Short mmCIF file of C-alpha atoms in Angstrom, two decimals:
data_model
loop_
_atom_site.label_atom_id
_atom_site.label_comp_id
_atom_site.label_asym_id
_atom_site.label_seq_id
_atom_site.Cartn_x
_atom_site.Cartn_y
_atom_site.Cartn_z
CA MET A 1 152.00 122.24 155.56
CA THR A 2 153.31 118.83 154.63
CA ASN A 3 156.88 119.88 155.16
CA GLN A 4 156.05 121.15 158.61
CA THR A 5 154.37 117.87 159.49
CA PHE A 6 157.31 115.94 158.15
CA SER A 7 159.97 117.89 160.00
CA ARG A 8 158.07 117.82 163.28
CA ARG A 9 157.59 114.07 162.99
CA LYS A 10 161.19 113.59 162.03
CA ILE A 11 162.30 115.43 165.15
CA MET A 12 159.90 113.38 167.27
CA GLY A 13 161.19 110.24 165.58
CA LEU A 14 164.78 111.18 166.32
CA GLY A 15 163.84 111.92 169.93
CA GLY A 16 162.20 108.52 170.13
CA ALA A 17 165.29 106.87 168.70
CA GLY A 18 167.43 108.60 171.32
CA ALA A 19 165.17 107.35 174.11
CA LEU A 20 165.36 103.82 172.67
CA ALA A 21 169.13 103.93 172.53
CA ALA A 22 169.28 104.97 176.18
CA LEU A 23 167.23 101.97 177.28
CA PRO A 24 168.90 98.61 177.86
CA LEU A 25 166.83 97.04 175.07
CA PRO A 26 169.26 96.31 172.25
CA SER A 27 168.77 93.80 169.37
CA PHE A 28 165.93 95.90 167.93
CA ALA A 29 168.02 98.07 165.68
CA LEU A 30 165.36 99.72 163.54
CA SER A 31 164.18 103.09 164.85
CA SER A 32 160.97 105.00 164.18
CA GLY A 33 163.07 107.77 162.69
CA GLN A 34 164.60 105.37 160.15
CA ALA A 35 161.21 103.87 159.28
CA GLU A 36 159.63 107.30 158.79
CA GLY A 37 162.66 108.46 156.81
CA LEU A 38 162.16 105.47 154.51
CA VAL A 39 158.54 106.51 153.86
CA ASN A 40 159.61 110.10 153.18
CA SER A 41 162.28 109.22 150.70
CA ALA A 42 160.17 106.58 148.90
CA VAL A 43 157.33 109.10 148.54
CA ALA A 44 159.80 111.70 147.24
CA ASP A 45 161.20 109.21 144.70
CA ILE A 46 157.72 108.20 143.51
CA ASN A 47 156.69 111.86 143.15
CA GLY A 48 159.89 112.49 141.21
CA VAL A 49 158.97 109.74 138.73
CA ILE A 50 155.38 110.98 138.40
CA GLN A 51 156.56 114.55 137.77
CA SER A 52 159.22 113.45 135.26
CA GLY A 53 156.64 113.33 132.49
CA ALA A 54 158.23 110.18 131.07
CA SER A 55 156.26 107.57 129.11
CA VAL A 56 154.14 105.07 131.05
CA ASN A 57 156.53 102.19 130.27
CA SER A 58 159.54 104.19 131.38
CA MET A 59 157.73 105.15 134.59
CA ILE A 60 156.86 101.51 135.29
CA ARG A 61 160.56 100.62 134.93
CA SER A 62 161.40 103.38 137.40
CA PHE A 63 158.76 102.11 139.83
CA LYS A 64 160.32 98.63 139.61
CA GLY A 65 163.65 100.22 140.59
CA ILE A 66 162.00 101.95 143.56
CA PHE A 67 160.33 98.69 144.58
CA ASP A 68 163.68 96.85 144.47
CA ARG A 69 165.42 99.58 146.45
CA TYR A 70 162.86 100.14 149.18
CA SER A 71 161.12 96.84 149.73
CA ASP A 72 161.88 93.38 151.04
CA THR A 73 161.43 91.84 147.59
CA SER A 74 162.34 88.30 148.71
CA TYR A 75 159.92 88.27 151.61
CA VAL A 76 157.07 89.84 149.64
CA ALA A 77 157.46 87.30 146.82
CA ALA A 78 157.75 84.36 149.24
CA TYR A 79 154.63 85.49 151.10
CA ALA A 80 152.60 85.98 147.91
CA LEU A 81 153.49 82.50 146.70
CA GLY A 82 152.85 81.03 150.16
CA ASN A 83 152.44 77.25 150.39
CA ASP A 84 152.46 76.99 146.60
CA GLY A 85 156.17 77.76 146.79
CA ARG A 86 157.03 74.74 148.95
CA SER A 87 157.62 72.36 146.07
CA ALA A 88 159.32 74.96 143.84
CA SER A 89 163.01 74.74 142.95
CA ASN A 90 165.35 77.56 143.96
CA ALA A 91 165.61 78.61 140.30
CA GLN A 92 161.80 78.86 140.11
CA LYS A 93 161.62 80.83 143.35
CA SER A 94 164.21 83.31 142.19
CA ALA A 95 162.51 83.68 138.78
CA PHE A 96 159.16 84.13 140.51
CA ALA A 97 160.53 86.84 142.83
CA ASP A 98 161.77 88.78 139.80
CA ALA A 99 158.56 88.30 137.77
CA PHE A 100 156.42 89.22 140.77
CA GLY A 101 158.30 92.53 141.17
CA ASN A 102 157.56 93.36 137.52
CA TYR A 103 153.91 92.45 138.00
CA LEU A 104 153.59 94.71 141.07
CA ALA A 105 155.35 97.65 139.40
CA ASP A 106 153.06 97.28 136.40
CA LYS A 107 149.87 96.81 138.41
CA TYR A 108 150.38 99.79 140.72
CA GLY A 109 152.56 101.87 138.38
CA ARG A 110 149.76 102.10 135.81
CA ARG A 111 147.65 103.90 138.37
CA PHE A 112 150.21 106.61 139.10
CA ASN A 113 147.87 109.29 137.71
CA GLU A 114 145.66 108.81 140.79
CA PHE A 115 148.59 109.89 142.96
CA ALA A 116 149.64 112.89 140.88
CA GLY A 117 149.43 116.04 142.97
CA GLY A 118 148.67 114.01 146.08
CA GLN A 119 150.32 114.14 149.48
CA ILE A 120 151.32 111.50 152.00
CA GLN A 121 151.17 113.03 155.47
CA LEU A 122 153.04 111.23 158.25
CA GLN A 123 150.84 110.62 161.30
CA GLY A 124 153.33 108.77 163.49
CA SER A 125 154.67 105.29 164.03
CA ARG A 126 154.61 102.45 166.53
CA THR A 127 156.42 99.19 167.10
CA VAL A 128 154.41 96.02 166.40
CA ASN A 129 156.14 92.73 167.26
CA SER A 130 159.42 92.92 165.32
CA TYR A 131 158.53 95.68 162.89
CA ILE A 132 157.50 99.33 162.78
CA GLU A 133 154.17 100.50 161.49
CA VAL A 134 154.32 103.99 159.97
CA ARG A 135 150.85 105.51 159.77
CA THR A 136 150.17 108.03 157.02
CA LEU A 137 147.22 109.85 155.56
CA ALA A 138 146.99 109.90 151.76
CA VAL A 139 145.42 113.13 150.55
CA LEU A 140 144.60 112.77 146.86
CA ARG A 141 142.68 114.97 144.48
CA ASN A 142 138.89 114.52 144.44
CA GLN A 143 138.95 111.92 147.22
CA SER A 144 138.45 111.91 150.95
CA PRO A 145 141.78 111.37 152.73
CA PHE A 146 142.45 107.73 153.57
CA GLN A 147 144.81 105.86 155.88
CA VAL A 148 147.85 104.05 154.53
CA ASP A 149 150.11 102.11 156.91
CA PHE A 150 153.60 101.16 155.80
CA HIS A 151 155.12 98.14 157.56
CA VAL A 152 158.89 98.47 157.84
CA SER A 153 161.45 95.93 159.02
CA ASP A 154 165.22 95.57 158.89
CA ARG A 155 165.16 91.86 158.04
CA PRO A 156 167.67 92.17 155.14
CA GLY A 157 169.95 94.35 157.33
CA ARG A 158 168.55 97.69 156.17
CA PRO A 159 165.12 99.33 156.58
CA VAL A 160 162.66 98.06 153.94
CA PHE A 161 158.90 97.92 153.39
CA PHE A 162 157.34 94.50 153.50
CA ASN A 163 153.64 95.35 153.59
CA LEU A 164 151.16 98.10 152.91
CA ILE A 165 147.73 98.44 154.53
CA ILE A 166 145.27 100.76 152.76
CA GLU A 167 142.15 101.49 154.85
CA GLY A 168 142.55 98.10 156.49
CA ILE A 169 143.19 96.22 153.24
CA ASN A 170 146.38 94.20 153.54
CA MET A 171 148.40 94.13 150.32
CA LEU A 172 150.22 90.87 151.10
CA LEU A 173 146.95 89.04 151.80
CA SER A 174 145.39 90.39 148.58
CA GLU A 175 148.41 89.40 146.53
CA ARG A 176 148.60 85.93 148.06
CA ALA A 177 144.93 85.41 147.12
CA GLU A 178 145.55 86.80 143.65
CA ILE A 179 148.67 84.71 142.97
CA GLY A 180 146.83 81.62 144.28
CA ALA A 181 143.95 82.29 141.86
CA MET A 182 146.36 82.91 138.97
CA LEU A 183 148.10 79.59 139.69
CA ASP A 184 144.74 77.78 139.83
CA ALA A 185 143.81 79.28 136.48
CA ARG A 186 147.04 77.80 135.06
CA GLY A 187 146.49 74.33 136.53
CA GLY A 188 149.10 75.02 139.22
CA ASN A 189 151.90 75.42 136.68
CA LEU A 190 154.39 77.82 138.27
CA ASP A 191 156.55 78.14 135.15
CA THR A 192 153.55 79.34 133.10
CA LEU A 193 152.71 81.85 135.83
CA ILE A 194 156.31 83.15 135.93
CA ARG A 195 156.26 83.55 132.14
CA ASP A 196 152.92 85.40 132.22
CA LEU A 197 154.01 87.74 135.04
CA SER A 198 157.35 88.64 133.48
CA MET B 1 98.43 101.28 152.06
CA SER B 2 97.49 102.66 155.46
CA TYR B 3 100.19 103.75 157.86
CA SER B 4 99.47 101.01 160.40
CA ILE B 5 99.75 98.22 157.81
CA LEU B 6 103.01 99.74 156.63
CA ASN B 7 104.24 99.75 160.20
CA LYS B 8 103.29 96.10 160.66
CA LEU B 9 105.08 95.23 157.47
CA ARG B 10 108.15 97.05 158.69
CA THR B 11 108.12 95.23 162.02
CA GLY B 12 107.73 91.94 160.15
CA CYS B 13 110.74 92.70 157.97
CA VAL B 14 112.87 93.53 160.98
CA LEU B 15 111.80 90.32 162.74
CA LEU B 16 112.66 88.35 159.62
CA ALA B 17 115.98 90.09 159.46
CA ALA B 18 116.62 89.34 163.12
CA LEU B 19 115.74 85.69 162.54
CA ALA B 20 118.44 85.48 159.91
CA LEU B 21 121.08 86.20 162.54
CA PRO B 22 120.98 83.02 164.67
CA ALA B 23 121.87 81.23 161.44
CA CYS B 24 125.25 82.98 161.58
CA ALA B 25 127.77 80.21 161.43
CA VAL B 26 130.82 80.27 163.68
CA GLN B 27 134.09 80.64 161.81
CA GLN B 28 135.86 77.31 161.39
CA PRO B 29 139.41 77.31 162.65
CA GLY B 30 141.83 76.77 159.82
CA THR B 31 139.57 78.23 157.13
CA ASP B 32 140.28 81.70 155.90
CA PHE B 33 136.70 82.90 155.55
CA ASN B 34 133.34 82.25 157.08
CA ASP B 35 131.70 81.71 153.70
CA PRO B 36 129.29 78.74 153.82
CA PHE B 37 127.17 80.23 151.01
CA GLU B 38 130.10 80.59 148.62
CA GLU B 39 128.41 78.82 145.71
CA THR B 40 125.32 81.05 145.84
CA ASN B 41 127.47 84.09 146.56
CA ARG B 42 129.53 83.43 143.44
CA SER B 43 126.38 83.29 141.26
CA ILE B 44 125.21 86.59 142.73
CA HIS B 45 128.68 88.02 142.17
CA ALA B 46 128.46 87.13 138.47
CA PHE B 47 125.01 88.75 138.34
CA ASN B 48 126.34 91.90 140.05
CA LYS B 49 129.22 92.09 137.59
CA GLY B 50 126.66 91.99 134.78
CA ILE B 51 124.80 94.90 136.36
CA ASP B 52 128.03 96.81 136.76
CA ARG B 53 129.03 96.22 133.16
CA ALA B 54 125.61 97.19 131.81
CA PHE B 55 124.65 100.10 134.07
CA LEU B 56 126.87 101.20 136.93
CA ARG B 57 130.23 101.33 135.13
CA PRO B 58 128.87 103.28 132.12
CA ALA B 59 127.05 105.62 134.52
CA GLY B 60 130.33 106.07 136.41
CA GLN B 61 132.10 106.96 133.16
CA VAL B 62 129.44 109.58 132.40
CA SER B 63 129.68 111.00 135.90
CA ALA B 64 133.51 111.13 135.78
CA ALA B 65 133.25 113.18 132.57
CA LEU B 66 130.83 115.68 134.11
CA PRO B 67 132.14 118.86 135.74
CA GLU B 68 132.48 118.89 139.52
CA GLU B 69 129.92 121.74 139.60
CA ILE B 70 127.24 119.18 138.66
CA THR B 71 128.33 116.01 140.44
CA GLY B 72 129.39 117.81 143.65
CA PRO B 73 125.92 119.10 144.61
CA VAL B 74 124.30 115.73 143.75
CA ALA B 75 126.82 113.87 145.90
CA ASN B 76 126.37 116.43 148.71
CA PHE B 77 122.57 116.09 148.56
CA ALA B 78 122.85 112.28 148.63
CA ASP B 79 125.24 112.36 151.60
CA ASN B 80 123.06 114.84 153.46
CA VAL B 81 119.85 112.77 153.25
CA GLY B 82 121.77 109.89 154.85
CA LEU B 83 122.56 111.93 157.96
CA PRO B 84 119.30 111.49 159.96
CA GLY B 85 119.82 107.72 159.80
CA MET B 86 123.42 108.18 161.00
CA VAL B 87 122.22 110.40 163.85
CA ALA B 88 119.75 107.70 164.94
CA ASN B 89 122.47 105.04 164.82
CA GLY B 90 124.85 107.30 166.73
CA VAL B 91 122.24 107.56 169.51
CA LEU B 92 121.77 103.77 169.55
CA GLN B 93 125.54 103.33 169.83
CA GLY B 94 125.86 105.92 172.60
CA ASP B 95 128.25 107.88 170.37
CA ILE B 96 127.71 111.41 171.65
CA GLY B 97 130.41 113.10 169.52
CA GLY B 98 129.35 111.47 166.25
CA THR B 99 125.67 112.17 166.93
CA ALA B 100 126.38 115.83 167.64
CA THR B 101 128.57 116.27 164.57
CA ASN B 102 126.08 114.60 162.22
CA THR B 103 123.16 116.56 163.70
CA MET B 104 124.99 119.88 163.24
CA ARG B 105 126.01 118.83 159.73
CA PHE B 106 122.44 118.03 158.74
CA LEU B 107 121.07 121.29 160.18
CA ILE B 108 123.77 123.50 158.65
CA ASN B 109 123.84 121.85 155.22
CA THR B 110 120.05 121.67 154.94
CA THR B 111 119.72 125.41 155.69
CA VAL B 112 122.90 127.33 154.83
CA GLY B 113 123.85 124.64 152.29
CA ILE B 114 120.60 125.20 150.37
CA GLY B 115 118.74 121.97 151.09
CA GLY B 116 121.99 119.99 151.23
CA LEU B 117 123.37 120.82 147.77
CA PHE B 118 126.44 122.39 149.33
CA ASP B 119 128.64 121.39 152.24
CA PRO B 120 129.42 124.45 154.37
CA ALA B 121 129.55 122.18 157.46
CA GLY B 122 132.52 120.31 155.97
CA ALA B 123 134.25 123.63 155.36
CA ILE B 124 134.14 124.41 159.09
CA GLY B 125 135.49 120.99 160.05
CA LEU B 126 132.22 119.14 160.63
CA GLY B 127 132.96 116.11 158.44
CA GLU B 128 130.53 113.21 158.24
CA GLU B 129 130.94 110.57 160.96
CA SER B 130 129.82 107.68 158.78
CA THR B 131 127.81 104.97 160.48
CA ASP B 132 124.92 102.58 159.89
CA PHE B 133 122.85 99.93 161.66
CA GLY B 134 125.44 97.29 160.81
CA GLU B 135 127.86 99.26 162.99
CA THR B 136 125.20 99.61 165.70
CA LEU B 137 124.85 95.81 165.75
CA SER B 138 128.65 95.52 165.96
CA VAL B 139 128.73 97.93 168.91
CA TRP B 140 125.98 95.87 170.57
CA GLY B 141 128.19 92.79 170.29
CA VAL B 142 126.32 90.98 167.49
CA PRO B 143 128.84 88.76 165.63
CA GLU B 144 129.67 89.47 162.00
CA GLY B 145 128.13 86.24 160.72
CA ALA B 146 128.86 84.68 157.37
CA TYR B 147 130.04 86.56 154.30
CA VAL B 148 127.23 87.17 151.81
CA GLU B 149 127.18 88.89 148.46
CA LEU B 150 123.82 90.62 148.01
CA PRO B 151 122.20 91.25 144.64
CA VAL B 152 122.80 94.89 143.59
CA PHE B 153 124.19 95.85 147.06
CA GLY B 154 127.30 93.72 146.62
CA PRO B 155 129.66 92.34 149.29
CA SER B 156 128.21 92.18 152.81
CA THR B 157 127.93 90.01 155.91
CA GLN B 158 124.84 88.61 157.60
CA ARG B 159 125.14 91.36 160.19
CA ASP B 160 125.52 94.12 157.60
CA MET B 161 122.65 92.70 155.56
CA VAL B 162 120.35 93.10 158.55
CA GLY B 163 121.80 96.60 158.96
CA ILE B 164 120.95 97.56 155.38
CA ILE B 165 117.35 96.35 155.76
CA VAL B 166 116.81 98.11 159.09
CA ASP B 167 118.33 101.36 157.80
CA MET B 168 116.05 101.31 154.78
CA VAL B 169 112.89 100.46 156.71
CA PHE B 170 113.42 102.86 159.59
CA ASP B 171 114.82 105.90 157.84
CA PRO B 172 114.16 108.92 160.10
CA LEU B 173 114.44 111.12 157.02
CA ASP B 174 110.75 110.27 156.45
CA HIS B 175 109.97 112.29 159.59
CA VAL B 176 112.59 115.05 159.65
CA GLY B 177 113.40 115.62 155.97
CA THR B 178 112.13 118.46 153.81
CA SER B 179 109.83 117.39 150.98
CA PRO B 180 112.56 117.65 148.28
CA GLN B 181 114.75 115.47 150.50
CA ILE B 182 112.02 112.84 150.85
CA ASP B 183 111.09 113.02 147.14
CA TYR B 184 114.58 113.01 145.64
CA GLY B 185 116.59 111.34 148.41
CA THR B 186 116.55 107.84 146.93
CA GLY B 187 117.24 109.07 143.41
CA ALA B 188 120.16 111.15 144.65
CA ARG B 189 121.60 108.17 146.52
CA VAL B 190 121.47 106.05 143.36
CA ALA B 191 123.19 108.88 141.46
CA GLY B 192 125.68 109.07 144.32
CA LEU B 193 126.58 105.42 143.70
CA ALA B 194 127.34 106.21 140.05
CA ILE B 195 129.46 109.18 141.12
CA SER B 196 131.47 106.97 143.51
CA ARG B 197 131.86 104.34 140.79
CA GLY B 198 133.29 107.10 138.57
CA THR B 199 135.61 108.50 141.24
CA PHE B 200 137.04 105.07 142.08
CA MET B 201 136.90 103.77 138.51
CA ASP B 202 140.40 102.23 138.53
CA THR B 203 140.01 100.61 141.94
CA PHE B 204 136.68 98.98 141.05
CA ASP B 205 137.96 97.90 137.64
CA SER B 206 141.09 96.43 139.17
CA VAL B 207 139.08 94.25 141.57
CA LEU B 208 136.22 93.33 139.21
CA TYR B 209 137.91 92.96 135.83
CA ASP B 210 141.69 92.76 136.23
CA SER B 211 141.96 90.13 138.95
CA ALA B 212 142.15 86.37 138.48
CA ASP B 213 139.30 85.75 140.95
CA SER B 214 137.22 88.88 141.40
CA TYR B 215 134.91 87.19 143.90
CA ALA B 216 137.82 86.32 146.21
CA GLN B 217 139.36 89.79 145.87
CA ALA B 218 136.05 91.56 146.56
CA ARG B 219 135.41 89.34 149.61
CA LEU B 220 138.88 89.96 151.03
CA ALA B 221 138.76 93.71 150.42
CA TYR B 222 135.23 94.10 151.81
CA LEU B 223 135.83 92.13 155.02
CA GLN B 224 139.14 93.81 155.81
CA ASN B 225 137.93 97.31 155.01
CA ARG B 226 134.69 96.84 156.93
CA ARG B 227 136.47 95.56 160.05
CA PHE B 228 138.87 98.49 159.78
CA ALA B 229 135.96 100.97 159.51
CA LEU B 230 134.25 99.40 162.55
CA GLY B 231 137.47 99.45 164.56
CA GLU B 232 137.42 95.65 164.90
CA GLU B 233 140.64 93.66 165.24
CA PRO B 234 141.67 91.66 162.17
CA PRO B 235 141.33 87.89 162.72
CA VAL B 236 144.32 85.99 164.08
CA GLY B 237 146.71 85.01 161.30
CA GLU B 238 146.41 88.34 159.47
CA ASP B 239 149.34 89.80 161.35
CA ILE B 240 152.27 89.23 159.04
CA ASP B 241 155.73 89.32 160.58
CA PRO B 242 158.85 88.91 158.42
CA PHE B 243 160.85 87.53 161.34
CA SER B 244 158.52 84.63 162.01
CA ASP B 245 159.85 81.33 160.69
CA GLU B 246 156.50 80.23 159.20
CA LEU B 247 157.81 81.06 155.76
CA SER B 248 161.05 79.77 154.28
CA LEU B 249 162.81 82.41 152.22
CA GLU B 250 165.36 79.98 150.86
CA GLY B 251 165.68 80.40 147.09
CA PHE B 252 163.87 83.76 147.00
CA GLU B 253 166.92 85.78 148.04
#
């Protein structure tokens, strides 16, 4: 069922990419097919980790690897820190980006059991401004299916995720609010936050 | 209490609720949320967390440990008694498809589904088209109003608060429900809340107990999810584009 959906969408995506290439609209290099392919392979990698039966800590390390490989880690970290990052040194920014990746892998990786046995069904994709939104339906055990949109761009020169919208809830906005609150709780001390997130 | 007094009381409540709306403040440009009652809201949030810790979360843990054969029928019964209200709201919204689906669902599940304990309608593709009076107000063009956190009910907006009151006061189940539905409807809905709390245990816990500011996270999640469910556009500024130069990435790469 899922495989059929995937292959049909892939073919549609490739068709769409062909039509795009034929039009005199260059500069926008990322195709729907690439964006949907990214979702497919990330989902396959995550399922592989879940099915590996490794320990929770080992899985979290694997999720961090997947996050680094598939997402725009610099952009996501810069967005989460927002204006609080303006006065930070480059060394602090780089340390924050690394610590933030660990925090995300830990936060979402611990909840992998909710995704075990679940499916991500591709629904299609569309271009929004300079990125592609890939719409999927998450079908998990004991839950009504819900909508997950992956936002994909080629900002670093390859297709990467930079945001995730779950039933309308925007991950970057949530994380910016959360990081802001964590900083407030530490009197605005970025170094303490980096240490605590690492 | 005689029926006519009850009716007057109901009308009064609705008028009161309607009066609360003109107080809806307009969102200030440059502020993230329309939350003029934040201080009060935060106290209520702390109170609600206390209720969750003492009652709802433990009840959710019990429900999560129960077999699906027990919780399933309770959840089905609770969902089913909510359908007449959804049908009424569908009519008010002019939503012919949703009204038809919910009507068929209620009729099939109440009869073939043994009073609503089972969900044969869902099995033939008639899933619930969730709606409420808050959505009706949205369809009618009433603005969202300020964010409010209600005691026990949790995150809401002024518009949704009016919706909750109207849905409770004018529940058509009182007229079309079977006597078990009228007698046990409210109890089943409360149990349904515990079942949901159990099903989404990690999500609730993550927002309420693992975040640095659970009030801010609950507000953000509620407003975004509610607008999504109502098909409303997110406010300007929520569209995040990695190619915009609002954000300097220097140092992060």
